[in-house]
JSON list of C-alpha atoms in Angstrom, two decimals:
[
{"chain": "A", "resi": 504, "resn": "MET", "atom": "CA", "xyz": [-18.85, -9.63, -0.82]},
{"chain": "A", "resi": 505, "resn": "THR", "atom": "CA", "xyz": [-20.53, -12.05, 1.84]},
{"chain": "A", "resi": 506, "resn": "ASP", "atom": "CA", "xyz": [-22.00, -10.17, 5.19]},
{"chain": "A", "resi": 507, "resn": "ILE", "atom": "CA", "xyz": [-20.02, -11.45, 8.39]},
{"chain": "A", "resi": 508, "resn": "ASP", "atom": "CA", "xyz": [-21.28, -13.03, 11.28]},
{"chain": "A", "resi": 509, "resn": "PRO", "atom": "CA", "xyz": [-20.76, -10.60, 14.36]},
{"chain": "A", "resi": 510, "resn": "ASP", "atom": "CA", "xyz": [-21.62, -13.83, 16.55]},
{"chain": "A", "resi": 511, "resn": "ALA", "atom": "CA", "xyz": [-18.93, -15.59, 15.05]},
{"chain": "A", "resi": 512, "resn": "GLU", "atom": "CA", "xyz": [-15.12, -16.30, 16.33]},
{"chain": "A", "resi": 513, "resn": "PRO", "atom": "CA", "xyz": [-12.81, -14.78, 14.18]},
{"chain": "A", "resi": 514, "resn": "SER", "atom": "CA", "xyz": [-10.13, -16.81, 13.05]},
{"chain": "A", "resi": 515, "resn": "LEU", "atom": "CA", "xyz": [-7.59, -14.99, 13.67]},
{"chain": "A", "resi": 516, "resn": "SER", "atom": "CA", "xyz": [-6.73, -12.74, 17.04]},
{"chain": "A", "resi": 517, "resn": "GLU", "atom": "CA", "xyz": [-6.56, -8.81, 16.33]},
{"chain": "A", "resi": 518, "resn": "HIS", "atom": "CA", "xyz": [-2.64, -9.13, 17.63]},
{"chain": "A", "resi": 519, "resn": "GLU", "atom": "CA", "xyz": [-2.05, -11.83, 14.80]},
{"chain": "A", "resi": 520, "resn": "ALA", "atom": "CA", "xyz": [-3.86, -10.49, 12.45]},
{"chain": "A", "resi": 521, "resn": "THR", "atom": "CA", "xyz": [-1.97, -6.90, 12.77]},
{"chain": "A", "resi": 522, "resn": "GLN", "atom": "CA", "xyz": [1.08, -9.26, 13.10]},
{"chain": "A", "resi": 523, "resn": "LYS", "atom": "CA", "xyz": [0.26, -10.83, 9.82]},
{"chain": "A", "resi": 524, "resn": "VAL", "atom": "CA", "xyz": [-0.73, -6.93, 8.06]},
{"chain": "A", "resi": 525, "resn": "LEU", "atom": "CA", "xyz": [3.16, -5.18, 9.32]},
{"chain": "A", "resi": 526, "resn": "ARG", "atom": "CA", "xyz": [4.42, -8.60, 7.75]},
{"chain": "A", "resi": 527, "resn": "THR", "atom": "CA", "xyz": [3.00, -8.89, 4.42]},
{"chain": "A", "resi": 528, "resn": "ASP", "atom": "CA", "xyz": [3.60, -5.21, 3.78]},
{"chain": "A", "resi": 529, "resn": "LEU", "atom": "CA", "xyz": [6.69, -4.95, 5.41]},
{"chain": "A", "resi": 530, "resn": "ALA", "atom": "CA", "xyz": [8.00, -7.71, 2.59]},
{"chain": "A", "resi": 531, "resn": "VAL", "atom": "CA", "xyz": [5.95, -5.97, -0.39]},
{"chain": "A", "resi": 532, "resn": "GLY", "atom": "CA", "xyz": [7.57, -2.25, 0.97]},
{"chain": "A", "resi": 533, "resn": "ILE", "atom": "CA", "xyz": [10.88, -3.28, 1.73]},
{"chain": "A", "resi": 534, "resn": "GLY", "atom": "CA", "xyz": [11.41, -5.66, -2.15]},
{"chain": "A", "resi": 535, "resn": "GLY", "atom": "CA", "xyz": [9.87, -2.79, -3.92]},
{"chain": "A", "resi": 536, "resn": "ALA", "atom": "CA", "xyz": [12.44, -0.31, -2.68]},
{"chain": "A", "resi": 537, "resn": "VAL", "atom": "CA", "xyz": [14.81, -2.72, -2.86]},
{"chain": "A", "resi": 538, "resn": "LEU", "atom": "CA", "xyz": [14.14, -4.20, -6.45]},
{"chain": "A", "resi": 539, "resn": "GLY", "atom": "CA", "xyz": [14.03, -0.64, -7.90]},
{"chain": "A", "resi": 540, "resn": "TYR", "atom": "CA", "xyz": [17.50, 0.18, -6.20]},
{"chain": "A", "resi": 541, "resn": "ALA", "atom": "CA", "xyz": [18.95, -2.94, -7.67]},
{"chain": "A", "resi": 542, "resn": "GLU", "atom": "CA", "xyz": [17.83, -1.88, -10.85]},
{"chain": "A", "resi": 543, "resn": "ALA", "atom": "CA", "xyz": [19.09, 1.58, -10.73]},
{"chain": "A", "resi": 544, "resn": "GLY", "atom": "CA", "xyz": [21.39, 2.22, -7.86]},
{"chain": "A", "resi": 545, "resn": "SER", "atom": "CA", "xyz": [22.47, 5.64, -7.01]},
{"chain": "A", "resi": 546, "resn": "ALA", "atom": "CA", "xyz": [20.76, 6.89, -10.71]},
{"chain": "A", "resi": 547, "resn": "LEU", "atom": "CA", "xyz": [17.32, 6.65, -7.80]},
{"chain": "A", "resi": 548, "resn": "PHE", "atom": "CA", "xyz": [18.86, 10.38, -6.99]},
{"chain": "A", "resi": 549, "resn": "ASP", "atom": "CA", "xyz": [18.52, 11.89, -10.48]},
{"chain": "A", "resi": 550, "resn": "VAL", "atom": "CA", "xyz": [14.90, 10.50, -10.77]},
{"chain": "A", "resi": 551, "resn": "LEU", "atom": "CA", "xyz": [14.19, 11.89, -7.05]},
{"chain": "A", "resi": 552, "resn": "PRO", "atom": "CA", "xyz": [10.57, 13.86, -8.29]},
{"chain": "A", "resi": 553, "resn": "VAL", "atom": "CA", "xyz": [9.38, 10.21, -9.19]},
{"chain": "A", "resi": 554, "resn": "VAL", "atom": "CA", "xyz": [10.36, 8.49, -6.50]},
{"chain": "A", "resi": 555, "resn": "VAL", "atom": "CA", "xyz": [8.88, 11.17, -3.90]},
{"chain": "A", "resi": 556, "resn": "GLY", "atom": "CA", "xyz": [5.87, 11.66, -5.96]},
{"chain": "A", "resi": 557, "resn": "VAL", "atom": "CA", "xyz": [4.82, 7.40, -6.22]},
{"chain": "A", "resi": 558, "resn": "THR", "atom": "CA", "xyz": [5.71, 7.56, -1.90]},
{"chain": "A", "resi": 559, "resn": "LEU", "atom": "CA", "xyz": [3.16, 10.06, -1.13]},
{"chain": "A", "resi": 560, "resn": "LEU", "atom": "CA", "xyz": [0.53, 9.22, -4.08]},
{"chain": "A", "resi": 561, "resn": "THR", "atom": "CA", "xyz": [1.36, 5.25, -3.18]},
{"chain": "A", "resi": 562, "resn": "ALA", "atom": "CA", "xyz": [0.42, 6.21, 1.02]},
{"chain": "A", "resi": 563, "resn": "VAL", "atom": "CA", "xyz": [-2.57, 8.01, -0.15]},
{"chain": "A", "resi": 564, "resn": "ALA", "atom": "CA", "xyz": [-4.24, 5.68, -1.95]},
{"chain": "A", "resi": 565, "resn": "VAL", "atom": "CA", "xyz": [-3.59, 2.61, 0.54]},
{"chain": "A", "resi": 566, "resn": "ALA", "atom": "CA", "xyz": [-5.07, 5.20, 3.04]},
{"chain": "A", "resi": 567, "resn": "VAL", "atom": "CA", "xyz": [-8.41, 5.68, 1.51]},
{"chain": "A", "resi": 568, "resn": "VAL", "atom": "CA", "xyz": [-8.47, 2.74, 0.52]},
{"chain": "A", "resi": 569, "resn": "GLU", "atom": "CA", "xyz": [-7.96, 0.94, 3.99]},
{"chain": "A", "resi": 570, "resn": "HIS", "atom": "CA", "xyz": [-10.10, 3.17, 5.54]},
{"chain": "A", "resi": 571, "resn": "ASP", "atom": "CA", "xyz": [-12.80, 2.95, 3.34]},
{"chain": "A", "resi": 572, "resn": "ALA", "atom": "CA", "xyz": [-12.92, 7.05, 3.23]},
{"chain": "A", "resi": 573, "resn": "VAL", "atom": "CA", "xyz": [-14.87, 6.84, -0.45]},
{"chain": "A", "resi": 574, "resn": "PRO", "atom": "CA", "xyz": [-18.71, 7.16, 1.43]},
{"chain": "A", "resi": 575, "resn": "GLY", "atom": "CA", "xyz": [-21.15, 4.70, -0.69]},
{"chain": "A", "resi": 576, "resn": "VAL", "atom": "CA", "xyz": [-18.01, 3.50, -2.88]},
{"chain": "A", "resi": 577, "resn": "TYR", "atom": "CA", "xyz": [-17.25, 0.04, -2.47]},
{"chain": "A", "resi": 578, "resn": "PRO", "atom": "CA", "xyz": [-13.22, -0.50, -1.25]},
{"chain": "A", "resi": 579, "resn": "GLU", "atom": "CA", "xyz": [-12.57, -2.46, -4.31]},
{"chain": "A", "resi": 580, "resn": "VAL", "atom": "CA", "xyz": [-13.99, 0.69, -6.83]},
{"chain": "A", "resi": 581, "resn": "ALA", "atom": "CA", "xyz": [-12.16, 2.55, -4.88]},
{"chain": "A", "resi": 582, "resn": "ALA", "atom": "CA", "xyz": [-8.87, 0.68, -5.28]},
{"chain": "A", "resi": 583, "resn": "LEU", "atom": "CA", "xyz": [-9.64, 0.08, -8.42]},
{"chain": "A", "resi": 584, "resn": "ALA", "atom": "CA", "xyz": [-9.72, 4.38, -8.66]},
{"chain": "A", "resi": 585, "resn": "SER", "atom": "CA", "xyz": [-6.64, 4.30, -6.82]},
{"chain": "A", "resi": 586, "resn": "PHE", "atom": "CA", "xyz": [-4.31, 2.14, -8.99]},
{"chain": "A", "resi": 587, "resn": "LEU", "atom": "CA", "xyz": [-5.30, 3.60, -12.27]},
{"chain": "A", "resi": 588, "resn": "VAL", "atom": "CA", "xyz": [-4.69, 7.64, -10.77]},
{"chain": "A", "resi": 589, "resn": "LEU", "atom": "CA", "xyz": [-1.53, 5.87, -9.66]},
{"chain": "A", "resi": 590, "resn": "ALA", "atom": "CA", "xyz": [-0.73, 4.35, -12.91]},
{"chain": "A", "resi": 591, "resn": "GLY", "atom": "CA", "xyz": [-1.56, 7.11, -14.78]},
{"chain": "A", "resi": 592, "resn": "ALA", "atom": "CA", "xyz": [0.69, 9.73, -12.77]},
{"chain": "A", "resi": 593, "resn": "VAL", "atom": "CA", "xyz": [3.73, 7.52, -12.91]},
{"chain": "A", "resi": 594, "resn": "ALA", "atom": "CA", "xyz": [3.14, 7.57, -16.71]},
{"chain": "A", "resi": 595, "resn": "GLY", "atom": "CA", "xyz": [2.80, 11.25, -16.18]},
{"chain": "A", "resi": 596, "resn": "LEU", "atom": "CA", "xyz": [6.14, 11.60, -14.24]},
{"chain": "A", "resi": 597, "resn": "VAL", "atom": "CA", "xyz": [7.79, 9.12, -16.17]},
{"chain": "A", "resi": 598, "resn": "THR", "atom": "CA", "xyz": [6.97, 10.94, -19.26]},
{"chain": "A", "resi": 599, "resn": "VAL", "atom": "CA", "xyz": [8.18, 14.61, -17.95]},
{"chain": "A", "resi": 600, "resn": "SER", "atom": "CA", "xyz": [11.09, 13.18, -16.53]},
{"chain": "A", "resi": 601, "resn": "PRO", "atom": "CA", "xyz": [14.47, 13.57, -19.13]},
{"chain": "A", "resi": 602, "resn": "ALA", "atom": "CA", "xyz": [16.05, 10.04, -17.43]},
{"chain": "A", "resi": 603, "resn": "PRO", "atom": "CA", "xyz": [16.03, 7.14, -18.99]},
{"chain": "A", "resi": 604, "resn": "MET", "atom": "CA", "xyz": [13.05, 4.72, -19.03]},
{"chain": "A", "resi": 605, "resn": "THR", "atom": "CA", "xyz": [13.88, 2.18, -16.88]},
{"chain": "A", "resi": 606, "resn": "VAL", "atom": "CA", "xyz": [15.69, 4.36, -14.23]},
{"chain": "A", "resi": 607, "resn": "ASP", "atom": "CA", "xyz": [11.98, 6.02, -13.98]},
{"chain": "A", "resi": 608, "resn": "LEU", "atom": "CA", "xyz": [10.29, 2.65, -13.58]},
{"chain": "A", "resi": 609, "resn": "ALA", "atom": "CA", "xyz": [13.06, 1.62, -11.25]},
{"chain": "A", "resi": 610, "resn": "GLY", "atom": "CA", "xyz": [12.39, 5.04, -8.86]},
{"chain": "A", "resi": 611, "resn": "ALA", "atom": "CA", "xyz": [8.09, 4.45, -9.23]},
{"chain": "A", "resi": 612, "resn": "LEU", "atom": "CA", "xyz": [9.05, 0.61, -7.98]},
{"chain": "A", "resi": 613, "resn": "SER", "atom": "CA", "xyz": [11.15, 2.35, -5.11]},
{"chain": "A", "resi": 614, "resn": "GLY", "atom": "CA", "xyz": [8.67, 4.80, -4.75]},
{"chain": "A", "resi": 615, "resn": "PHE", "atom": "CA", "xyz": [5.82, 2.08, -4.30]},
{"chain": "A", "resi": 616, "resn": "GLY", "atom": "CA", "xyz": [7.67, 0.49, -1.78]},
{"chain": "A", "resi": 617, "resn": "ILE", "atom": "CA", "xyz": [8.79, 3.22, 0.32]},
{"chain": "A", "resi": 618, "resn": "GLY", "atom": "CA", "xyz": [4.74, 4.21, 0.23]},
{"chain": "A", "resi": 619, "resn": "VAL", "atom": "CA", "xyz": [3.84, 1.14, 1.51]},
{"chain": "A", "resi": 620, "resn": "LEU", "atom": "CA", "xyz": [6.19, 0.99, 4.20]},
{"chain": "A", "resi": 621, "resn": "ALA", "atom": "CA", "xyz": [5.33, 4.83, 4.91]},
{"chain": "A", "resi": 622, "resn": "ASN", "atom": "CA", "xyz": [1.50, 3.95, 5.28]},
{"chain": "A", "resi": 623, "resn": "ARG", "atom": "CA", "xyz": [2.07, 0.89, 7.37]},
{"chain": "A", "resi": 624, "resn": "LEU", "atom": "CA", "xyz": [4.51, 2.61, 9.76]},
{"chain": "A", "resi": 625, "resn": "LEU", "atom": "CA", "xyz": [2.13, 5.34, 9.89]},
{"chain": "A", "resi": 626, "resn": "TYR", "atom": "CA", "xyz": [-0.96, 3.13, 10.37]},
{"chain": "A", "resi": 627, "resn": "GLY", "atom": "CA", "xyz": [0.37, 0.10, 12.53]},
{"chain": "A", "resi": 628, "resn": "VAL", "atom": "CA", "xyz": [2.87, 1.32, 14.39]},
{"chain": "A", "resi": 629, "resn": "VAL", "atom": "CA", "xyz": [2.08, 4.54, 15.26]},
{"chain": "A", "resi": 630, "resn": "PHE", "atom": "CA", "xyz": [-1.83, 4.58, 14.91]},
{"chain": "A", "resi": 631, "resn": "ALA", "atom": "CA", "xyz": [-3.92, 1.28, 14.62]},
{"chain": "A", "resi": 632, "resn": "VAL", "atom": "CA", "xyz": [-4.09, -1.24, 11.39]},
{"chain": "A", "resi": 633, "resn": "PRO", "atom": "CA", "xyz": [-7.11, -0.22, 10.23]},
{"chain": "A", "resi": 634, "resn": "ALA", "atom": "CA", "xyz": [-10.34, -1.98, 11.11]},
{"chain": "A", "resi": 635, "resn": "TYR", "atom": "CA", "xyz": [-11.16, -3.11, 7.36]},
{"chain": "A", "resi": 636, "resn": "ARG", "atom": "CA", "xyz": [-7.49, -3.89, 6.36]},
{"chain": "A", "resi": 637, "resn": "LEU", "atom": "CA", "xyz": [-7.65, -6.53, 9.55]},
{"chain": "A", "resi": 638, "resn": "THR", "atom": "CA", "xyz": [-11.61, -7.77, 8.44]},
{"chain": "A", "resi": 639, "resn": "ARG", "atom": "CA", "xyz": [-9.81, -8.57, 5.14]},
{"chain": "A", "resi": 640, "resn": "VAL", "atom": "CA", "xyz": [-6.81, -10.16, 6.56]},
{"chain": "A", "resi": 641, "resn": "ARG", "atom": "CA", "xyz": [-9.11, -12.23, 8.82]},
{"chain": "A", "resi": 642, "resn": "GLU", "atom": "CA", "xyz": [-11.52, -13.23, 5.76]},
{"chain": "A", "resi": 643, "resn": "GLN", "atom": "CA", "xyz": [-9.14, -14.47, 4.21]},
{"chain": "A", "resi": 644, "resn": "SER", "atom": "CA", "xyz": [-7.10, -16.49, 6.67]}
]
C-alpha cells in the first residue's frame, strides 16, 4: 500500500469522489437485486430468510471494511475476512433452506444487491461516504 502525500492535490474533489462511489454502488446493488429477481422471480419470497440474511450481512460487511473498524488490521484483510464470513453464511443458509439451490442462490444475489444499496443509502445519502472509500476512489482515478 502506498503512502498518500498530504500536500498532493487529489485527482477528484470530495463531491466528485462521492458521486463516483454512489454511481458504482448503485450499479452493483441494482444489478445484483435485479439479476437475482430475474433468475427466481416471485420464488424469492420462498427464500426470504436467505435474502434478508445476506442483505444484513452484506451491509454490515461493507460498513466494517469502509470504516476501517478493525483496529490494527489492514482493511484488505478485513475485506477478505468479511467475504469469507459472507460466503460461509450463504453456504449455510443455502444448505438449510428447503428451496432449490438455484432459487437460494438467486436470493443470495438479490440480498447482496440490496445490502450494497442499503449500506450506500445509509453511508452516502444519510451520512457521508467514509473517508477510506473516498481515498480509494481517488487513488484509482
